[in-house]
Tab-separated table of C-alpha atoms (C1' of nucleotides) in Angstrom:
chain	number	residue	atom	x	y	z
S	1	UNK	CA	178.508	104.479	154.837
S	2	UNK	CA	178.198	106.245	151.845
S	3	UNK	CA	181.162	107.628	150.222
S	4	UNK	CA	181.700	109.951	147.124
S	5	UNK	CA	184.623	110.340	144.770
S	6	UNK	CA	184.303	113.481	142.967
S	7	UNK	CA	187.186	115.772	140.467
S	8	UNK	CA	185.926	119.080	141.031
S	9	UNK	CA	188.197	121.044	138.982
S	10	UNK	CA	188.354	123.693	141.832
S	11	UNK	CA	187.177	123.517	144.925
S	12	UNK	CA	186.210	126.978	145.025
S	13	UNK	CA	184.738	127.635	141.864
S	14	UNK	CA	182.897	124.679	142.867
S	15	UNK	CA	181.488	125.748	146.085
S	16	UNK	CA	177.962	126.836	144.570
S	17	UNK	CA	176.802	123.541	143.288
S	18	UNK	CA	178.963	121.129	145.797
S	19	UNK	CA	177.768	122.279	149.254
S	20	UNK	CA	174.223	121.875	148.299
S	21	UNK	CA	174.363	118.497	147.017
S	22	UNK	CA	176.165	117.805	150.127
S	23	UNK	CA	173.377	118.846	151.952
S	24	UNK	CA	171.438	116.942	149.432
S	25	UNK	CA	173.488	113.883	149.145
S	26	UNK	CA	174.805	113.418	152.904
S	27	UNK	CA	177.302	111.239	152.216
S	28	UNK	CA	179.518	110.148	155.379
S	29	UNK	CA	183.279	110.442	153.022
S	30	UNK	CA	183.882	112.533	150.351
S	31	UNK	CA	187.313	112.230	147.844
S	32	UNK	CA	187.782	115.577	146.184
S	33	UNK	CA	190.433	115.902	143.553
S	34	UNK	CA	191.937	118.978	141.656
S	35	UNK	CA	191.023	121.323	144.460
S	36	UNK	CA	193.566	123.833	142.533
S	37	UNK	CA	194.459	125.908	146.059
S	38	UNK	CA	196.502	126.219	148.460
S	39	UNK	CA	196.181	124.650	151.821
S	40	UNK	CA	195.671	128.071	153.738
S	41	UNK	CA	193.232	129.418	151.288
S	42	UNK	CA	190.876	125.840	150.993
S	43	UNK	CA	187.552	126.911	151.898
S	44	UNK	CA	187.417	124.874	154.610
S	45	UNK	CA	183.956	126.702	156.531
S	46	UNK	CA	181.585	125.474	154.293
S	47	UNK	CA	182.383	122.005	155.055
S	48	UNK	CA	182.757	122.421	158.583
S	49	UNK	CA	179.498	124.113	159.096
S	50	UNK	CA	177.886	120.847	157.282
S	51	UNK	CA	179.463	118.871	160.167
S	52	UNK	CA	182.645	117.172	158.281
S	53	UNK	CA	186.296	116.713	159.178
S	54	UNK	CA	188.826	117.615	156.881
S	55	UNK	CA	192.330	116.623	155.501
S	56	UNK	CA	193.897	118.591	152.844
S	57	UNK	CA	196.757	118.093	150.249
S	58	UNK	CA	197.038	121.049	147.552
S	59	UNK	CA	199.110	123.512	145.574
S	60	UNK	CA	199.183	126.605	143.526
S	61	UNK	CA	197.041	126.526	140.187
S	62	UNK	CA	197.525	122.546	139.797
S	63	UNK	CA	196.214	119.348	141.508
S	64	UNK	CA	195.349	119.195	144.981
S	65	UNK	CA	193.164	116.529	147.073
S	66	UNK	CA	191.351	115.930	150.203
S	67	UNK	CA	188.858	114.076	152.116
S	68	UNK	CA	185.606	115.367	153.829
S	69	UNK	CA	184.549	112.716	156.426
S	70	UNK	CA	181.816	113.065	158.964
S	71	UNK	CA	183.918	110.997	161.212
S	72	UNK	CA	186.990	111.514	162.337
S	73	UNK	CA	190.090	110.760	160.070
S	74	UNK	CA	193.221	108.895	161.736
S	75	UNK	CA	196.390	108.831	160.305
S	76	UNK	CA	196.164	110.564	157.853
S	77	UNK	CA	198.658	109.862	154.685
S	78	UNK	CA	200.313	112.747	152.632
S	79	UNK	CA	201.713	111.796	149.181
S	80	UNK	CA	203.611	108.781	148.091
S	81	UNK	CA	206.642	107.850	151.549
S	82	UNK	CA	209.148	108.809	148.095
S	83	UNK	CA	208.105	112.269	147.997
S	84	UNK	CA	210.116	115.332	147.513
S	85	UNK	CA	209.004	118.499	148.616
S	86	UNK	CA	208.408	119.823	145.932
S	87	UNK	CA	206.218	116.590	144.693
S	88	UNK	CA	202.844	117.442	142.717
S	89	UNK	CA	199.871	116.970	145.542
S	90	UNK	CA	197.856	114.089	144.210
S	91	UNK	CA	197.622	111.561	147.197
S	92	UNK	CA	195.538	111.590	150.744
S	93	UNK	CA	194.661	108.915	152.844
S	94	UNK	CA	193.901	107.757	156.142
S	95	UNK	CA	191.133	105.994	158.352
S	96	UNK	CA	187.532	106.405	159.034
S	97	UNK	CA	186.463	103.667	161.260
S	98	UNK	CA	186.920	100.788	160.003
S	99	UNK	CA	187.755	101.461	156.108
S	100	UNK	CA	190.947	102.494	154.757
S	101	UNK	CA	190.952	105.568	152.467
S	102	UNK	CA	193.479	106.111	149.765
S	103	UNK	CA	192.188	109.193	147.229
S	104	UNK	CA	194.397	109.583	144.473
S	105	UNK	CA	194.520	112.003	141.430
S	106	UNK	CA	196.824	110.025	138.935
S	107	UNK	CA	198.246	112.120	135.953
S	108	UNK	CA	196.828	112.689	133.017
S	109	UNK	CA	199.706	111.734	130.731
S	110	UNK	CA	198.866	114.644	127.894
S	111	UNK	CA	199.385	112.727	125.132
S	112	UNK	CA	201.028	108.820	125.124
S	113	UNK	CA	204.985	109.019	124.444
S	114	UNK	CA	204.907	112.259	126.054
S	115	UNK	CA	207.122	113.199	129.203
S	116	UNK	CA	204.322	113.796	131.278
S	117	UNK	CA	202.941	110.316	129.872
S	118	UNK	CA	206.090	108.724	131.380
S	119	UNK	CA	205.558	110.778	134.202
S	120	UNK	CA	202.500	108.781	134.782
S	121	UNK	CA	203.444	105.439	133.815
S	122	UNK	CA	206.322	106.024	136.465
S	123	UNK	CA	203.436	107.387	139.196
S	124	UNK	CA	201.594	104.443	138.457
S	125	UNK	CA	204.639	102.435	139.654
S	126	UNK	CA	205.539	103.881	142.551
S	127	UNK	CA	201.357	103.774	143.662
S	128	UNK	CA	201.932	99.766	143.014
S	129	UNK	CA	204.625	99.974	145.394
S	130	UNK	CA	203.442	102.188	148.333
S	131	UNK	CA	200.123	100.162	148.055
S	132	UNK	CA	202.002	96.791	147.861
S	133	UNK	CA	204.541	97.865	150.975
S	134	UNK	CA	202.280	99.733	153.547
S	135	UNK	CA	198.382	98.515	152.529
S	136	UNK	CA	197.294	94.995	154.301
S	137	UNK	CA	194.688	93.514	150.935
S	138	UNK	CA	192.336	91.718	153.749
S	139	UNK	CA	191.362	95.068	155.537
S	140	UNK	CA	188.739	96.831	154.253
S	141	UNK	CA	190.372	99.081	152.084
S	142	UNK	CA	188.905	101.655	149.358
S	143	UNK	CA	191.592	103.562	146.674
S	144	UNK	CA	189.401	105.971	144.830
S	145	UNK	CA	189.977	108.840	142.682
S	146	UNK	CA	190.693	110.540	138.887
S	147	UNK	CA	192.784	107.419	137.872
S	148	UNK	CA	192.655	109.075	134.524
S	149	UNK	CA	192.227	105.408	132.805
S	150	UNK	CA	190.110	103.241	131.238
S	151	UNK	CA	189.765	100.130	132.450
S	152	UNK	CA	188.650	98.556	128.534
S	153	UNK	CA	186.642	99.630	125.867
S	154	UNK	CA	182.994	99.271	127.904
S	155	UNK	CA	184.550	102.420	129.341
S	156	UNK	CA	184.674	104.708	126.014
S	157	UNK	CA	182.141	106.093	124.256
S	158	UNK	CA	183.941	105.312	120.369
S	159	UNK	CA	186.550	102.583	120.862
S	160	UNK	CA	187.972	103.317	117.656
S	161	UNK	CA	188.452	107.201	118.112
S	162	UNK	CA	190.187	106.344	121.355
S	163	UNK	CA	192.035	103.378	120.475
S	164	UNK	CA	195.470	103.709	122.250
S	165	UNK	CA	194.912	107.511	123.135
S	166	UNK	CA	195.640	109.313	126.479
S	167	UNK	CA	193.717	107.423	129.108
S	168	UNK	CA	192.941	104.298	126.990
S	169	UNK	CA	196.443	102.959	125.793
S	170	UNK	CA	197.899	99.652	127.071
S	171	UNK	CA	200.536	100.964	129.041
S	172	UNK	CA	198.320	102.467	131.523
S	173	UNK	CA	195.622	99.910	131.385
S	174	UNK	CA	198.804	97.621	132.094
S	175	UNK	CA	199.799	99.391	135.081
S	176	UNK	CA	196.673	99.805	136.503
S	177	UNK	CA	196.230	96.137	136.180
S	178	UNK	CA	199.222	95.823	138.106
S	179	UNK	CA	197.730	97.507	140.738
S	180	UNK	CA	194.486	95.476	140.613
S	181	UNK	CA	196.364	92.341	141.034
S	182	UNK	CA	197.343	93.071	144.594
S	183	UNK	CA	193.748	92.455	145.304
S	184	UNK	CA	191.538	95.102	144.330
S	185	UNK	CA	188.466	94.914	142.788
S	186	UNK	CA	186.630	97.624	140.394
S	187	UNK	CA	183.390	97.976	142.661
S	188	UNK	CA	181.312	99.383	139.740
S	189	UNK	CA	181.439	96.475	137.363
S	190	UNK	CA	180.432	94.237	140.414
S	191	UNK	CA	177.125	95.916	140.347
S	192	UNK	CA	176.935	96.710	136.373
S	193	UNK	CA	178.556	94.942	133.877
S	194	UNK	CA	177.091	96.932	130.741
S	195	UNK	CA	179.413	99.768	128.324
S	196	UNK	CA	178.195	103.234	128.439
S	197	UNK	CA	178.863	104.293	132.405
S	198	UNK	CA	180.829	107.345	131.987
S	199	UNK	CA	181.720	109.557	134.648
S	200	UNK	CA	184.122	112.525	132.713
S	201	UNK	CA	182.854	114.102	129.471
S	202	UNK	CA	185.098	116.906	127.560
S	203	UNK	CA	184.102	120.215	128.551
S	204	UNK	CA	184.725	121.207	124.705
S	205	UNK	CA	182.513	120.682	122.274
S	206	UNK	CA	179.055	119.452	123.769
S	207	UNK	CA	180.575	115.994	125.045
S	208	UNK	CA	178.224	115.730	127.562
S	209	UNK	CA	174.972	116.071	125.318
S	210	UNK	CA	176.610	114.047	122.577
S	211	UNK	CA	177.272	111.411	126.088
S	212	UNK	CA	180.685	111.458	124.373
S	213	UNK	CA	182.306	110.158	127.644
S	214	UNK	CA	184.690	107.961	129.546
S	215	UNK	CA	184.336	106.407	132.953
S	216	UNK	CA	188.166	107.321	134.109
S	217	UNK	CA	187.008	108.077	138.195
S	218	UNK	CA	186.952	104.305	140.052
S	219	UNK	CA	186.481	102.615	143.174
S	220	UNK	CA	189.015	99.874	143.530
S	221	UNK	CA	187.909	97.645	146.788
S	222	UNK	CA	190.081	95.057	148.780
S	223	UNK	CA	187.430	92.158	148.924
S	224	UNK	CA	186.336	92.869	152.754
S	225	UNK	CA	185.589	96.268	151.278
S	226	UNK	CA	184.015	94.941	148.039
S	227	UNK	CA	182.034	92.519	150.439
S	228	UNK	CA	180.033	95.256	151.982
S	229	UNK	CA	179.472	97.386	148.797
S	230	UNK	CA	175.878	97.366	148.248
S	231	UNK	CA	175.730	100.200	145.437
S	232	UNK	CA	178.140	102.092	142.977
S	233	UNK	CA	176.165	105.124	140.621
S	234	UNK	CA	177.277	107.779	138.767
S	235	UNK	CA	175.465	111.186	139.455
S	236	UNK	CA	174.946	112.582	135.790
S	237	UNK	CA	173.026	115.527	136.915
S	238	UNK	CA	176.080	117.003	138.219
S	239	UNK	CA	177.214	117.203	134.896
S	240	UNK	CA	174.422	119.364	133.949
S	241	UNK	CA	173.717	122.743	134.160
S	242	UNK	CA	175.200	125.967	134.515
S	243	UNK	CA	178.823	125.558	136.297
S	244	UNK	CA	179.553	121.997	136.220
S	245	UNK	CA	183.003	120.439	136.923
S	246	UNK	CA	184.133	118.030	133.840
S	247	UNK	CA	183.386	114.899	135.809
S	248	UNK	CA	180.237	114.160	137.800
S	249	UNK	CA	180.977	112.441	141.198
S	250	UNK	CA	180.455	109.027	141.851
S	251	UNK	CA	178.528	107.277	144.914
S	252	UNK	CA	179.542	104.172	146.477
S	253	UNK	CA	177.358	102.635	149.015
S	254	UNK	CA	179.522	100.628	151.875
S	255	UNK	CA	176.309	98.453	154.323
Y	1	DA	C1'	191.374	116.179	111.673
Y	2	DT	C1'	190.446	120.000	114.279
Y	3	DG	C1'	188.739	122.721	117.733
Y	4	DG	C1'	185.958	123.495	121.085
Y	5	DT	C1'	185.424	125.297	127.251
Y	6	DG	C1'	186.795	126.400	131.723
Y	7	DG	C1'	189.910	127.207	135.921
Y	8	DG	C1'	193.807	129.565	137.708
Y	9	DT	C1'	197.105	132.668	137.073
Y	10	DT	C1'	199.818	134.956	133.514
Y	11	DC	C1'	200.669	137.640	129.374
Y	12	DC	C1'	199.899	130.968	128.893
Y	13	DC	C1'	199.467	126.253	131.292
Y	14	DC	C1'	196.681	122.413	132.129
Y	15	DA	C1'	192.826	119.317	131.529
DNA sequence: ATGGTGGGTTCCCCA
């Protein structure tokens, strides 16, 4: 099974370059995050006619998820049980065989000490806490997404310039820590242990040809999940060329 | 240290 976890920053302005590496790429799941539309205007043909099932969280302008899977997805999850309904759309989940999905686009945070970095720190919380109530750790599960952290340093491309910024400070490391210690595993690092994997590069300023990057998009893997995970890459070339999203999607390999 | 780009909608927000 291979699966894909991939910020698009619009799912329509995105169309040109995604449905042909679909085509290209086949992969069985696909985690899409900041799909910036509506649920009744997704673009939800294109995907069909390339033989996958759809669920869809999104909004006006902001956020928005959903999962492409060539098999059929059971119960599906919508946001965090705590909810309002009003609540940003940054959580899907649900089933494909025998592999729990959870595809999550965690805040940003702005700026650390901001509102919408306690926003996050307080998101991060309540993911701890629908993961730790309604997830069983010895299933085969796989939460995947924009987690919008760094997991350490081997993740940024100047330490120093970054050193408790947005998406490197210790508060979020810490609470994404506490999520790891339920049981998860960061599937990448079992395969490569070396700095310099990046999978988001500032649109702004030539990041990507500089490789000024961070890896902030993750597969975290309950160990039956991590057990069958043969292969985690990052696709740079989807970073290049004319349209790209800020992030190039990631491909995890479950035998 | 700053500003740079791009998407979606609005006369500016968010990343």
């Amino acid at each position: 099974m291979k699966i894909v976890t991939w910020n698009v920053n619009s799912v329509r302005a995105r169309l040109p370059r995604l449905t042909p590496w679909l085509e290209d790429v086949r992969p069985d799941v696909v985690c899409l995050q900041e799909t910036k539309v509506v649920d009744e205007l997704f673009p939800r043909e294109p995907f069909e006619e390339l033989g996958y099932n759809l669920v869809i969280s999104g909004q006006k302008s902001y956020n928005g998820v959903a999962i492409l899977s060539r098999e059929p997805i059971e119960n599906p999850v919508y946001g965090f049980p705590d909810d309002d309904e009003d609540a940003q759309k940054r959580v899907i989940g649900g089933v494909v065989g025998d592999v729990v999905f959870l595809n999550l686009y965690v805040p940003n945070g702005s700026t650390v000490g901001s509102d919408k970095y306690e926003f996050k720190l307080d998101w991060l919380e309540r993911l701890h806490r629908f993961l730790s109530d309604e997830y069983d750790i010895g299933e085969k599960i796989v939460v995947t997404g924009d987690f919008n952290i760094t997991f350490d340093d081997r993740d940024v491309h100047d330490p120093e310039r970054w050193h408790e910024k947005i998406l490197c400070s210790t508060l979020e490391r810490e609470a994404l820590g506490k999520v790891m210690d339920l049981g998860f595993i960061d599937a990448l690092r079992k395969h490569h242990e070396e700095p310099g994997i990046y999978t988001w590069w500032d649109l702004r300023g030539g990041s990507f040809w500089k490789d000024h990057g961070l890896r902030i998009d993750h597969f975290l893997m309950s160990p039956a999940a991590l057990e069958a995970c043969s292969s985690v890459t990052v696709d740079r070339d989807q970073r290049k060329g004319k349209g790209p999203s800020d992030h190039a999607p990631v491909v995890a390999v479950l035998d």
